[in-house]
PDB file of C-alpha atoms and ligand atoms in Angstrom:
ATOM      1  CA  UNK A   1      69.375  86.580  72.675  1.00  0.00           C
ATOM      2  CA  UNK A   2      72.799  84.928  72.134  1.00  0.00           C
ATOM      3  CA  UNK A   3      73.556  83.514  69.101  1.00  0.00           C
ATOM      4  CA  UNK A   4      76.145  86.195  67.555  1.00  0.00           C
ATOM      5  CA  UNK A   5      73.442  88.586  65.782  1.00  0.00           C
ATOM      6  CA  UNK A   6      71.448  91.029  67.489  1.00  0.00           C
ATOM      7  CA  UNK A   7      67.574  91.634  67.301  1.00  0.00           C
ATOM      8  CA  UNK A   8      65.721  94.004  69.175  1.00  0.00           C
ATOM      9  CA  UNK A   9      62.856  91.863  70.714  1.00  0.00           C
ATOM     10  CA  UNK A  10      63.227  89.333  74.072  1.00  0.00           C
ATOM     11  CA  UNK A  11      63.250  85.763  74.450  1.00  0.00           C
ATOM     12  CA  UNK A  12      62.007  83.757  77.892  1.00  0.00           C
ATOM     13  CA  UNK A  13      61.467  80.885  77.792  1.00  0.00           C
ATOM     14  CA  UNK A  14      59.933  78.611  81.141  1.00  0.00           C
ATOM     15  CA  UNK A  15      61.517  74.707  81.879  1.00  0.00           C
ATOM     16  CA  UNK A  16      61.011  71.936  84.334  1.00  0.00           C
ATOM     17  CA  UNK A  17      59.422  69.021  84.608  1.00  0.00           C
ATOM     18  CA  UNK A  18      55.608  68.136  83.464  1.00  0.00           C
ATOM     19  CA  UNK A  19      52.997  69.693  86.196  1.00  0.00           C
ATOM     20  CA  UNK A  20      55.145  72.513  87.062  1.00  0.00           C
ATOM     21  CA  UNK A  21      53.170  75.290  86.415  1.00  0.00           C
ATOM     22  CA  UNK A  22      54.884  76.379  83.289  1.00  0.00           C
ATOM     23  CA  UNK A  23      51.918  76.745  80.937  1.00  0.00           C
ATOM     24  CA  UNK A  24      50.027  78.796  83.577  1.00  0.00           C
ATOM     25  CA  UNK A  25      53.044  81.215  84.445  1.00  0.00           C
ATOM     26  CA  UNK A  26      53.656  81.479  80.462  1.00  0.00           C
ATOM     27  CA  UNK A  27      50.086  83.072  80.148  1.00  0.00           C
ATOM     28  CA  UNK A  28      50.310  85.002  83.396  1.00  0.00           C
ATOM     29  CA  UNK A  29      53.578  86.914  81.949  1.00  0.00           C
ATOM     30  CA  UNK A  30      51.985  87.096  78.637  1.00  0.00           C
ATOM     31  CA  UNK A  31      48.656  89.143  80.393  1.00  0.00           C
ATOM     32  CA  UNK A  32      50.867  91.055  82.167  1.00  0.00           C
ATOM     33  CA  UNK A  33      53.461  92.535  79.570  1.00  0.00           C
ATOM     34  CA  UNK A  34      50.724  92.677  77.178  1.00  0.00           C
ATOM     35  CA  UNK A  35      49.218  95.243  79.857  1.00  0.00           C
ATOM     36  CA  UNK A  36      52.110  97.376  79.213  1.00  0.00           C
ATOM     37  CA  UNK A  37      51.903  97.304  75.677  1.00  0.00           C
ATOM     38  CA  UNK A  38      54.363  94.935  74.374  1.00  0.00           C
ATOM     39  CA  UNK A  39      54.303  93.147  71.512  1.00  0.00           C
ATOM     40  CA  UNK A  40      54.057  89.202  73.113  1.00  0.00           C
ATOM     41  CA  UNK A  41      53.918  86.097  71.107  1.00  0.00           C
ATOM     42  CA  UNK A  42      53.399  82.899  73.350  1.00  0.00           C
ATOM     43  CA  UNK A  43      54.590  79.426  71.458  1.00  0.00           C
ATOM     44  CA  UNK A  44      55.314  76.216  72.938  1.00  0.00           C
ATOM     45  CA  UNK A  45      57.882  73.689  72.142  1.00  0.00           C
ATOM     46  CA  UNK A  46      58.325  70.782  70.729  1.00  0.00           C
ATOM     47  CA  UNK A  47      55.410  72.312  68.289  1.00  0.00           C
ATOM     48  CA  UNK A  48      54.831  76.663  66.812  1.00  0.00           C
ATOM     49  CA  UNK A  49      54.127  75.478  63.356  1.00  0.00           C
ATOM     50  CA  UNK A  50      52.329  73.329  61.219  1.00  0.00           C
ATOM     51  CA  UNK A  51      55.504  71.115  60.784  1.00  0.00           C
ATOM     52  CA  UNK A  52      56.685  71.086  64.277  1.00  0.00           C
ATOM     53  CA  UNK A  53      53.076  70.126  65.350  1.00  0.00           C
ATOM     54  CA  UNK A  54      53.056  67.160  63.315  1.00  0.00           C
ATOM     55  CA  UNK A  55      56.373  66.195  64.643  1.00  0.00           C
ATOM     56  CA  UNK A  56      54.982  66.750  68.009  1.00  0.00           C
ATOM     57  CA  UNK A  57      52.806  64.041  66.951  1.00  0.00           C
ATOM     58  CA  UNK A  58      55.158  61.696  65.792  1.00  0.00           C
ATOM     59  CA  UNK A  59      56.960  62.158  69.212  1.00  0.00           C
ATOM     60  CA  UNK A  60      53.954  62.192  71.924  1.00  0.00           C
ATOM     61  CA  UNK A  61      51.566  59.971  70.688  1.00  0.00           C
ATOM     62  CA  UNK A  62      51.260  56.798  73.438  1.00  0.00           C
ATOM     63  CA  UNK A  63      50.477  54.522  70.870  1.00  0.00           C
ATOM     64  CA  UNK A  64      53.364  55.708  68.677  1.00  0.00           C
ATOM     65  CA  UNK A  65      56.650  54.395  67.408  1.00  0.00           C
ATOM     66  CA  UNK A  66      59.111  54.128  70.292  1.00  0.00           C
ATOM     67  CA  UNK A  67      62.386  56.257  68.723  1.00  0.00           C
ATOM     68  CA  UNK A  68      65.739  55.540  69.506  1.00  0.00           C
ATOM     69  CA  UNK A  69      67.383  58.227  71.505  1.00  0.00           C
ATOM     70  CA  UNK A  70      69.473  59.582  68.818  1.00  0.00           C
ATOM     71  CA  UNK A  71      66.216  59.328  66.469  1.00  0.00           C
ATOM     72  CA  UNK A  72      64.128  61.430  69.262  1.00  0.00           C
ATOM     73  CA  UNK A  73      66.795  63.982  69.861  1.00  0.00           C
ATOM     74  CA  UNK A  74      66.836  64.637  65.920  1.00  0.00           C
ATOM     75  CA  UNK A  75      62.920  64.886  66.002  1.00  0.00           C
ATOM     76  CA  UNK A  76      63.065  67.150  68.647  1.00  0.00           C
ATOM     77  CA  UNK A  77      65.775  69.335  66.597  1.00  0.00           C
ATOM     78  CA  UNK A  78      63.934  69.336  63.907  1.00  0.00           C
ATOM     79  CA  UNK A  79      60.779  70.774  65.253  1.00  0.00           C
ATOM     80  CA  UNK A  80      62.766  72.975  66.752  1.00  0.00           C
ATOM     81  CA  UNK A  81      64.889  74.240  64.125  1.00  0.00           C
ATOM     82  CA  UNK A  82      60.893  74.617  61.789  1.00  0.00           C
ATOM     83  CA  UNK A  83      59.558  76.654  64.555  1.00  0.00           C
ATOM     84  CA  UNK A  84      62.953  79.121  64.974  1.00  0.00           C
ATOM     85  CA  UNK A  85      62.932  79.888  61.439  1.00  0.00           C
ATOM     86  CA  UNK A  86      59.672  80.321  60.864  1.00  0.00           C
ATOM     87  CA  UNK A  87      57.965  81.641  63.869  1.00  0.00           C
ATOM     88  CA  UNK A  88      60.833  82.662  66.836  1.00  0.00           C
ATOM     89  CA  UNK A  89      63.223  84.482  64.891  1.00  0.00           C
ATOM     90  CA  UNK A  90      61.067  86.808  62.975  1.00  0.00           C
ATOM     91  CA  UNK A  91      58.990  88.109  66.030  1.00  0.00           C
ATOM     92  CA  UNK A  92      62.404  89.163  67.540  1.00  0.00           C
ATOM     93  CA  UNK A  93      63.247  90.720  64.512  1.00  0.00           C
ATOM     94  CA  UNK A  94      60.336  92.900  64.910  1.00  0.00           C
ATOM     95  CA  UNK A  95      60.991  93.409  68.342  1.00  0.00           C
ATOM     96  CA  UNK A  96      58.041  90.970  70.149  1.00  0.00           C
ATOM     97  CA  UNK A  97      58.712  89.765  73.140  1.00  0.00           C
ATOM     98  CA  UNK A  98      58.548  85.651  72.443  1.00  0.00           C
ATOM     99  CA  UNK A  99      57.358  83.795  75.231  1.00  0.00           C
ATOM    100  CA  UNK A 100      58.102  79.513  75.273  1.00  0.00           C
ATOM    101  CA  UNK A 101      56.772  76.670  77.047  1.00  0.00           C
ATOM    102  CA  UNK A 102      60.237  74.769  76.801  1.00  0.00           C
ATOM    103  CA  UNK A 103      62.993  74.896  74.219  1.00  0.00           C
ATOM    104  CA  UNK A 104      66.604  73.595  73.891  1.00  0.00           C
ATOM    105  CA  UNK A 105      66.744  72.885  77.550  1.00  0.00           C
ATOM    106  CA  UNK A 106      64.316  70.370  77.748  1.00  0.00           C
ATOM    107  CA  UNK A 107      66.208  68.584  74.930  1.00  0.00           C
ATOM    108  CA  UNK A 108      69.237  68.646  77.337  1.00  0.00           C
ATOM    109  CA  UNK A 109      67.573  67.479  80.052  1.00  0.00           C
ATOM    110  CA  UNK A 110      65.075  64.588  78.933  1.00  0.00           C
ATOM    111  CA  UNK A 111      67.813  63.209  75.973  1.00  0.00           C
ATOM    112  CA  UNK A 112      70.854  64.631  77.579  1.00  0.00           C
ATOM    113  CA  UNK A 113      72.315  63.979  80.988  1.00  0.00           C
ATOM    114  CA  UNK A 114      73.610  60.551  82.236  1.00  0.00           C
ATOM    115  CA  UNK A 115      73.829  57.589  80.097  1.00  0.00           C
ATOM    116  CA  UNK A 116      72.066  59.561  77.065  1.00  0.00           C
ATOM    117  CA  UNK A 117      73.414  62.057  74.895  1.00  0.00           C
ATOM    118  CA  UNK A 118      76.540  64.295  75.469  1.00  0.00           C
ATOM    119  CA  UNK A 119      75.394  67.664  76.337  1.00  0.00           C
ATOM    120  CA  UNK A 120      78.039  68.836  73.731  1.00  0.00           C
ATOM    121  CA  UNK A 121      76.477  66.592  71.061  1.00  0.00           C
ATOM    122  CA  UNK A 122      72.663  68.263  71.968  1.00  0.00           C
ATOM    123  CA  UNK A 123      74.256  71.752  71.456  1.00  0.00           C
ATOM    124  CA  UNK A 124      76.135  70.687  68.131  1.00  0.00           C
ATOM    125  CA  UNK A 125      72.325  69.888  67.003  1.00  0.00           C
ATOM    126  CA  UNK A 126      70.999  73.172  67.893  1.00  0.00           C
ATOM    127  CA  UNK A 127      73.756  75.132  66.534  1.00  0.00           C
ATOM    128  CA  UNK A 128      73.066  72.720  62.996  1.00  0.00           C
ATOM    129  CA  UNK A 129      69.240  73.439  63.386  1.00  0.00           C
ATOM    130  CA  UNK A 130      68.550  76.538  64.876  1.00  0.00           C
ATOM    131  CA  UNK A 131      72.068  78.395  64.867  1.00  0.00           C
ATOM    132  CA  UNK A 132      72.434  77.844  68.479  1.00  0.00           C
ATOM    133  CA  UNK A 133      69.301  80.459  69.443  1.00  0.00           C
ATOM    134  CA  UNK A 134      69.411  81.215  73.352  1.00  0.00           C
ATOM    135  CA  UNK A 135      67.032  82.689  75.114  1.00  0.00           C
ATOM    136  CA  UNK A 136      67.895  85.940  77.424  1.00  0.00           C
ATOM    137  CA  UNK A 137      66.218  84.727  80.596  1.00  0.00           C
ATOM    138  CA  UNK A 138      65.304  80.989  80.955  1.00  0.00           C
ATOM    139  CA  UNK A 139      62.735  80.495  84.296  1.00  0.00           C
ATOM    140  CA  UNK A 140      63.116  77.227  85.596  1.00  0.00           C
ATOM    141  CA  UNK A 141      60.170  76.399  87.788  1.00  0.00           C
ATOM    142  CA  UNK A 142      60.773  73.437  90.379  1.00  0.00           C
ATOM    143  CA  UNK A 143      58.372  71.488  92.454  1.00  0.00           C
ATOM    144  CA  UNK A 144      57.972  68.645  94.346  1.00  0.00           C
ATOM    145  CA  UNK A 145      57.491  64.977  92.533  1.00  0.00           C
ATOM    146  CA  UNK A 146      54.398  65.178  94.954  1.00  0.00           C
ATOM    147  CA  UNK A 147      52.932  68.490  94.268  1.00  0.00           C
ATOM    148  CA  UNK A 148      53.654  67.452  89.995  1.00  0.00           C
ATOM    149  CA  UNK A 149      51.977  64.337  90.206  1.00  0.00           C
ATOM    150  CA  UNK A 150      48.440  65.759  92.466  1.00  0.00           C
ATOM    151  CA  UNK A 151      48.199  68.491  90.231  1.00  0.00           C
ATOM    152  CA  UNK A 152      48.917  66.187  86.693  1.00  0.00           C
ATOM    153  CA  UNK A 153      45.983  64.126  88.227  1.00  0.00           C
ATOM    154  CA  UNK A 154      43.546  66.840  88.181  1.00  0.00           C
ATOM    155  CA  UNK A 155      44.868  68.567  84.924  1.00  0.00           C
ATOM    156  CA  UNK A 156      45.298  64.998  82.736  1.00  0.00           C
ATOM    157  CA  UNK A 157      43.093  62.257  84.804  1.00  0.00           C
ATOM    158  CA  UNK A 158      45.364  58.998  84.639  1.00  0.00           C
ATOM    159  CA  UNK A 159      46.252  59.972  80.719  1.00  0.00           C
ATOM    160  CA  UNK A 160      50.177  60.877  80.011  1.00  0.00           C
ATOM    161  CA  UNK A 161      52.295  60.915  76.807  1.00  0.00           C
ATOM    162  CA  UNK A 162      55.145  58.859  75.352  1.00  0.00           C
ATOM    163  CA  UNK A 163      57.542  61.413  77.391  1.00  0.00           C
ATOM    164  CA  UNK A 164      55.883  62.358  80.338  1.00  0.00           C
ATOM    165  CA  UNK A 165      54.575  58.488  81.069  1.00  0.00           C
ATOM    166  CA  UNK A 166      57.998  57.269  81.963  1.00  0.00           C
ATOM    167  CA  UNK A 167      59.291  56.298  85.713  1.00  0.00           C
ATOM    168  CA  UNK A 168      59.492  57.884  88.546  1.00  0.00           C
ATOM    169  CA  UNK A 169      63.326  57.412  88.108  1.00  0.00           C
ATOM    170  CA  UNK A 170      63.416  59.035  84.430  1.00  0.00           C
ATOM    171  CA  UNK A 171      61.761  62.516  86.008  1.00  0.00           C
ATOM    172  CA  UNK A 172      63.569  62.302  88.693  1.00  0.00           C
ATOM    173  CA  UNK A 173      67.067  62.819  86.634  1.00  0.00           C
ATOM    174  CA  UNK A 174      65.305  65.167  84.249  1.00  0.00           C
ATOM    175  CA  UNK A 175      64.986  67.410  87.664  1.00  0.00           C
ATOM    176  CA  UNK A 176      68.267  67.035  88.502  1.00  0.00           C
ATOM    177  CA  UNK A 177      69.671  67.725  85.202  1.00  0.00           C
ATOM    178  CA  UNK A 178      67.298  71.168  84.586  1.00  0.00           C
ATOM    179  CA  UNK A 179      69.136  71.778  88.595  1.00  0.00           C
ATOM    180  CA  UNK A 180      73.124  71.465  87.332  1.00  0.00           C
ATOM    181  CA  UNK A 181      72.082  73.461  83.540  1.00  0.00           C
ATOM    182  CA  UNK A 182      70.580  76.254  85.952  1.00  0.00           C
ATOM    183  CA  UNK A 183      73.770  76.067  88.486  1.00  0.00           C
ATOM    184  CA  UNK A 184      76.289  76.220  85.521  1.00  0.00           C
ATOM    185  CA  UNK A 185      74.767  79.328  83.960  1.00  0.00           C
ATOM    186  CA  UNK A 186      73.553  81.476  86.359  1.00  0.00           C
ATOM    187  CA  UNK A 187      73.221  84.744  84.351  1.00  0.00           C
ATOM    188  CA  UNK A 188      70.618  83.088  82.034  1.00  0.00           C
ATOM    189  CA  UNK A 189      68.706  80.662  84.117  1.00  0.00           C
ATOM    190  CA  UNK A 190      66.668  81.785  86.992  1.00  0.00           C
ATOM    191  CA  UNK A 191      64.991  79.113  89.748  1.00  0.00           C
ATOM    192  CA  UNK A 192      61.797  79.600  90.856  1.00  0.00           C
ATOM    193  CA  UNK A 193      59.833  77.510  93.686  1.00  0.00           C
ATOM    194  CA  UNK A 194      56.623  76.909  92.003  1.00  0.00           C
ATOM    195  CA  UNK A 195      54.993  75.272  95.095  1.00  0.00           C
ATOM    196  CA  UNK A 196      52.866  78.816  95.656  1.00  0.00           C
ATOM    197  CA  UNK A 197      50.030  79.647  94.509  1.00  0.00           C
ATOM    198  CA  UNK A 198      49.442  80.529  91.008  1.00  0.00           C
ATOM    199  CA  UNK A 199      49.444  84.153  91.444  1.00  0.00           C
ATOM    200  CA  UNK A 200      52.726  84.343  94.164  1.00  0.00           C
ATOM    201  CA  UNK A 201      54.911  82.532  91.503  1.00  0.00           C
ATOM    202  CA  UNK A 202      53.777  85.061  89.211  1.00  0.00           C
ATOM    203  CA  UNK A 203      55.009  87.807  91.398  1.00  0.00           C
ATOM    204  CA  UNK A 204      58.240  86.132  91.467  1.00  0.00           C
ATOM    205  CA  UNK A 205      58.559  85.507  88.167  1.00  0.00           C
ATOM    206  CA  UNK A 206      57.624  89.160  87.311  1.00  0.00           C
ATOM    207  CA  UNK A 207      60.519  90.457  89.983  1.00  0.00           C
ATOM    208  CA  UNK A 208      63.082  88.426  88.000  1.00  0.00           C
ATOM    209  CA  UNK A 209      61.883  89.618  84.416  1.00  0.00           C
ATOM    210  CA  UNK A 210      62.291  93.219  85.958  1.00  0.00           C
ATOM    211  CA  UNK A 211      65.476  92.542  87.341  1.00  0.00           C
ATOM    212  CA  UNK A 212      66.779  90.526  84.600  1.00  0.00           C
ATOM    213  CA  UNK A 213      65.240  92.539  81.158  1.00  0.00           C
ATOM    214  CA  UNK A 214      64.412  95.834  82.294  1.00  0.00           C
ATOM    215  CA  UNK A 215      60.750  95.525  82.399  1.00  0.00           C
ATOM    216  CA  UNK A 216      58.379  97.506  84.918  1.00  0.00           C
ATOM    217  CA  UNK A 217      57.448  95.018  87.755  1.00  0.00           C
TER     218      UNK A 217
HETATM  219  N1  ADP B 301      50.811  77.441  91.424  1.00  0.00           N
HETATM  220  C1  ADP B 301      49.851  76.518  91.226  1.00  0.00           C
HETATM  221  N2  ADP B 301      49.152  76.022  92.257  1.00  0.00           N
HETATM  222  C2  ADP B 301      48.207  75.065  92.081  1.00  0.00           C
HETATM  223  N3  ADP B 301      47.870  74.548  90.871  1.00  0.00           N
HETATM  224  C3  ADP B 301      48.542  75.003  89.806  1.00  0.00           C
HETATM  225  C4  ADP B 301      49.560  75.998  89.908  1.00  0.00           C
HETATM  226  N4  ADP B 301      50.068  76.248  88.676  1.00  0.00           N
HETATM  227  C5  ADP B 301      49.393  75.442  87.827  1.00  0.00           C
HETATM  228  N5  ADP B 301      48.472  74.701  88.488  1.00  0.00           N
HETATM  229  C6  ADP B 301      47.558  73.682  87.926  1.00  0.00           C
HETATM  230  O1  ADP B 301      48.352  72.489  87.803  1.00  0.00           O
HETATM  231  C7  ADP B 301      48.130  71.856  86.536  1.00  0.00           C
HETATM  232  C8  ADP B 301      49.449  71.840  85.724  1.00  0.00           C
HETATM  233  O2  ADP B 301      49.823  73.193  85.435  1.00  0.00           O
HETATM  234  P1  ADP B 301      50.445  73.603  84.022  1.00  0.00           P
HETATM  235  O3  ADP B 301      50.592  75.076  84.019  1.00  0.00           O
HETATM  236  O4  ADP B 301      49.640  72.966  82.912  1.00  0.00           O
HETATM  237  O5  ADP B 301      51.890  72.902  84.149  1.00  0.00           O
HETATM  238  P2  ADP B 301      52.972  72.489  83.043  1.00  0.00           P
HETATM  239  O6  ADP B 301      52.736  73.360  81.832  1.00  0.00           O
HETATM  240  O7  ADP B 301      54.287  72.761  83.698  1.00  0.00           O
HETATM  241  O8  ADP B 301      52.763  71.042  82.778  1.00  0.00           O
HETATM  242  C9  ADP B 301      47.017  72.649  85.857  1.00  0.00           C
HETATM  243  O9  ADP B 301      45.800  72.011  86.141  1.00  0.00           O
HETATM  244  C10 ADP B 301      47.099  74.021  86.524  1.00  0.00           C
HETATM  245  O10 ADP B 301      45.840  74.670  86.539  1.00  0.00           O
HETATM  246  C1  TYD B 302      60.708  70.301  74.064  1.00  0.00           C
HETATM  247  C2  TYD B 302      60.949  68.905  74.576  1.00  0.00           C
HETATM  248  C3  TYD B 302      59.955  68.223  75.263  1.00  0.00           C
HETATM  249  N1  TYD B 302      60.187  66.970  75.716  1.00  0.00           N
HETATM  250  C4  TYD B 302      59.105  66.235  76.420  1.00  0.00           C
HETATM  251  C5  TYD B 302      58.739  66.795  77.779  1.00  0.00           C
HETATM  252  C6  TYD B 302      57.274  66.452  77.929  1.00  0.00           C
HETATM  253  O1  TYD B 302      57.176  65.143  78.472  1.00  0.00           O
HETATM  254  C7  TYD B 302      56.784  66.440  76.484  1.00  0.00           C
HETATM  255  C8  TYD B 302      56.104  67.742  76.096  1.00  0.00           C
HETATM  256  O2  TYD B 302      54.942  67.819  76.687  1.00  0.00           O
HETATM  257  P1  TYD B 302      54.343  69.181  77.275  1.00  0.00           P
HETATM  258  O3  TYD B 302      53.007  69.279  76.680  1.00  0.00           O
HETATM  259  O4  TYD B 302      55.240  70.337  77.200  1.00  0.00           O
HETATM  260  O5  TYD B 302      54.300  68.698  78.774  1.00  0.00           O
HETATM  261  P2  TYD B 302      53.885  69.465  80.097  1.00  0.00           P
HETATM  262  O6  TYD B 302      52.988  70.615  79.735  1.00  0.00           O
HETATM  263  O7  TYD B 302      53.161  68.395  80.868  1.00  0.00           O
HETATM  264  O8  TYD B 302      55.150  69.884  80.764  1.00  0.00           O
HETATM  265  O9  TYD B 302      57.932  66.307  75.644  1.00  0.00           O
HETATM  266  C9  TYD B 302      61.402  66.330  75.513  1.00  0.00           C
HETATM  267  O10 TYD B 302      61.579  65.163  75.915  1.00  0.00           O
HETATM  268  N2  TYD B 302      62.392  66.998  74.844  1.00  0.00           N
HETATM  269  C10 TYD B 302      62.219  68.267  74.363  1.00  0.00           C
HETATM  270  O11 TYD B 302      63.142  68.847  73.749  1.00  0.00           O
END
């Protein structure tokens, strides 16, 4: 964890785009460290607590109000900042091992990046909200659009969010943006090709939590 104070537990957290395969490789590490007796707690972002569900609401909902970027960013920080006080931050003081379906990254890449916000001004946020939390290993999982979109078909059906329903053009620069965070901090971030099956990423993700946190592969 880097944020200047030390606590005994572990923080992953999985990125990318929607349809990756986060939520699936989130429960498959879960299973597995739980097998070796770890303390896990899986969360998800935005979302984790009553408050940063409801903003999760606010932000999702199709039919919603359509936020400014500045507005969504701060929604997004909020929720975040809720769920790090309440929920992240006291399971690595006990020494869990917390486990989350996105976090600040995803802020950087869907409001950040090229004609939105300054990456510098999405890290002052953080640092305002949530002290400027890192996790120790961040997984990034890539796939094709192609493979994202066949396998968002069979998981949602035609139905997407306020986020996840934008163009081709919008995911597209989200992808390339969670590519040049990954390439500019190599000791946190690792990439993973989640084109395999289920169980193959898995293996590859375990490798890299051994390799990376010490854990038994
Ligand atoms: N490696 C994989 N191969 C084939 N299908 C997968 C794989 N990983 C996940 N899926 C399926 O693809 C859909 C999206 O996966 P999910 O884990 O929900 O992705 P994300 O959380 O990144 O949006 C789900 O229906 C899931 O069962
Ligand atoms: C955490 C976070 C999510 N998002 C977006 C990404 C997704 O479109 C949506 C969250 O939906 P999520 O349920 O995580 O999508 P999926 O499981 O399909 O990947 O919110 C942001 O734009 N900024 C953020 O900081």
């Amino acid at each position: 964890m880097t944020d200047g104070t030390e606590a005994p537990g572990r923080f992953i957290t999985f990125e990318g785009g929607e349809g990756v395969g986060k939520s699936t490789q989130v429960r498959l590490l879960a299973d597995w460290l739980e097998g070796q007796g770890k303390d896990v707690l899986v969360t998800r972002e935005p979302g984790g607590t009553p408050g940063a569900e409801a903003i999760r609401a606010l932000l999702l909902d199709p039919t919603g109000t359509d936020w400014t970027l500045p507005a969504e960013a701060l929604l997004f920080a909020a929720a975040r900042a809720d769920h790090v006080a309440r929920v992240i931050r006291p399971a690595l003081a006990r020494g869990a091992w917390v486990i989350c379906d996105r976090f600040i990254d995803s802020t950087r890449a869907y409001q950040g990046g090229e004609g939105a916000l300054p990456d510098e001004v999405i890290l002052q946020l953080h640092k305002v909200g949530s002290g400027g939390l890192l996790p120790d290993l961040t997984v990034l999982l890539e796939v094709s659009p192609q493979i994202a979109a066949r396998r968002l078909l069979q998981r949602d059906g035609l139905a997407s969010d306020r986020i996840g329903g934008r163009d081709a053009r919008f995911h597209a620069r989200v992808a390339h943006r969670f590519a040049e965070m990954a390439a500019a901090e190599p000791h946190r971030f690792a990439r993973i090709d989640g084109g395999a099956v289920a169980e193959a990423v898995h293996a590859a993700v375990r490798a890299c939590v051994a390799q990376r946190l010490g854990s038994k592969a």
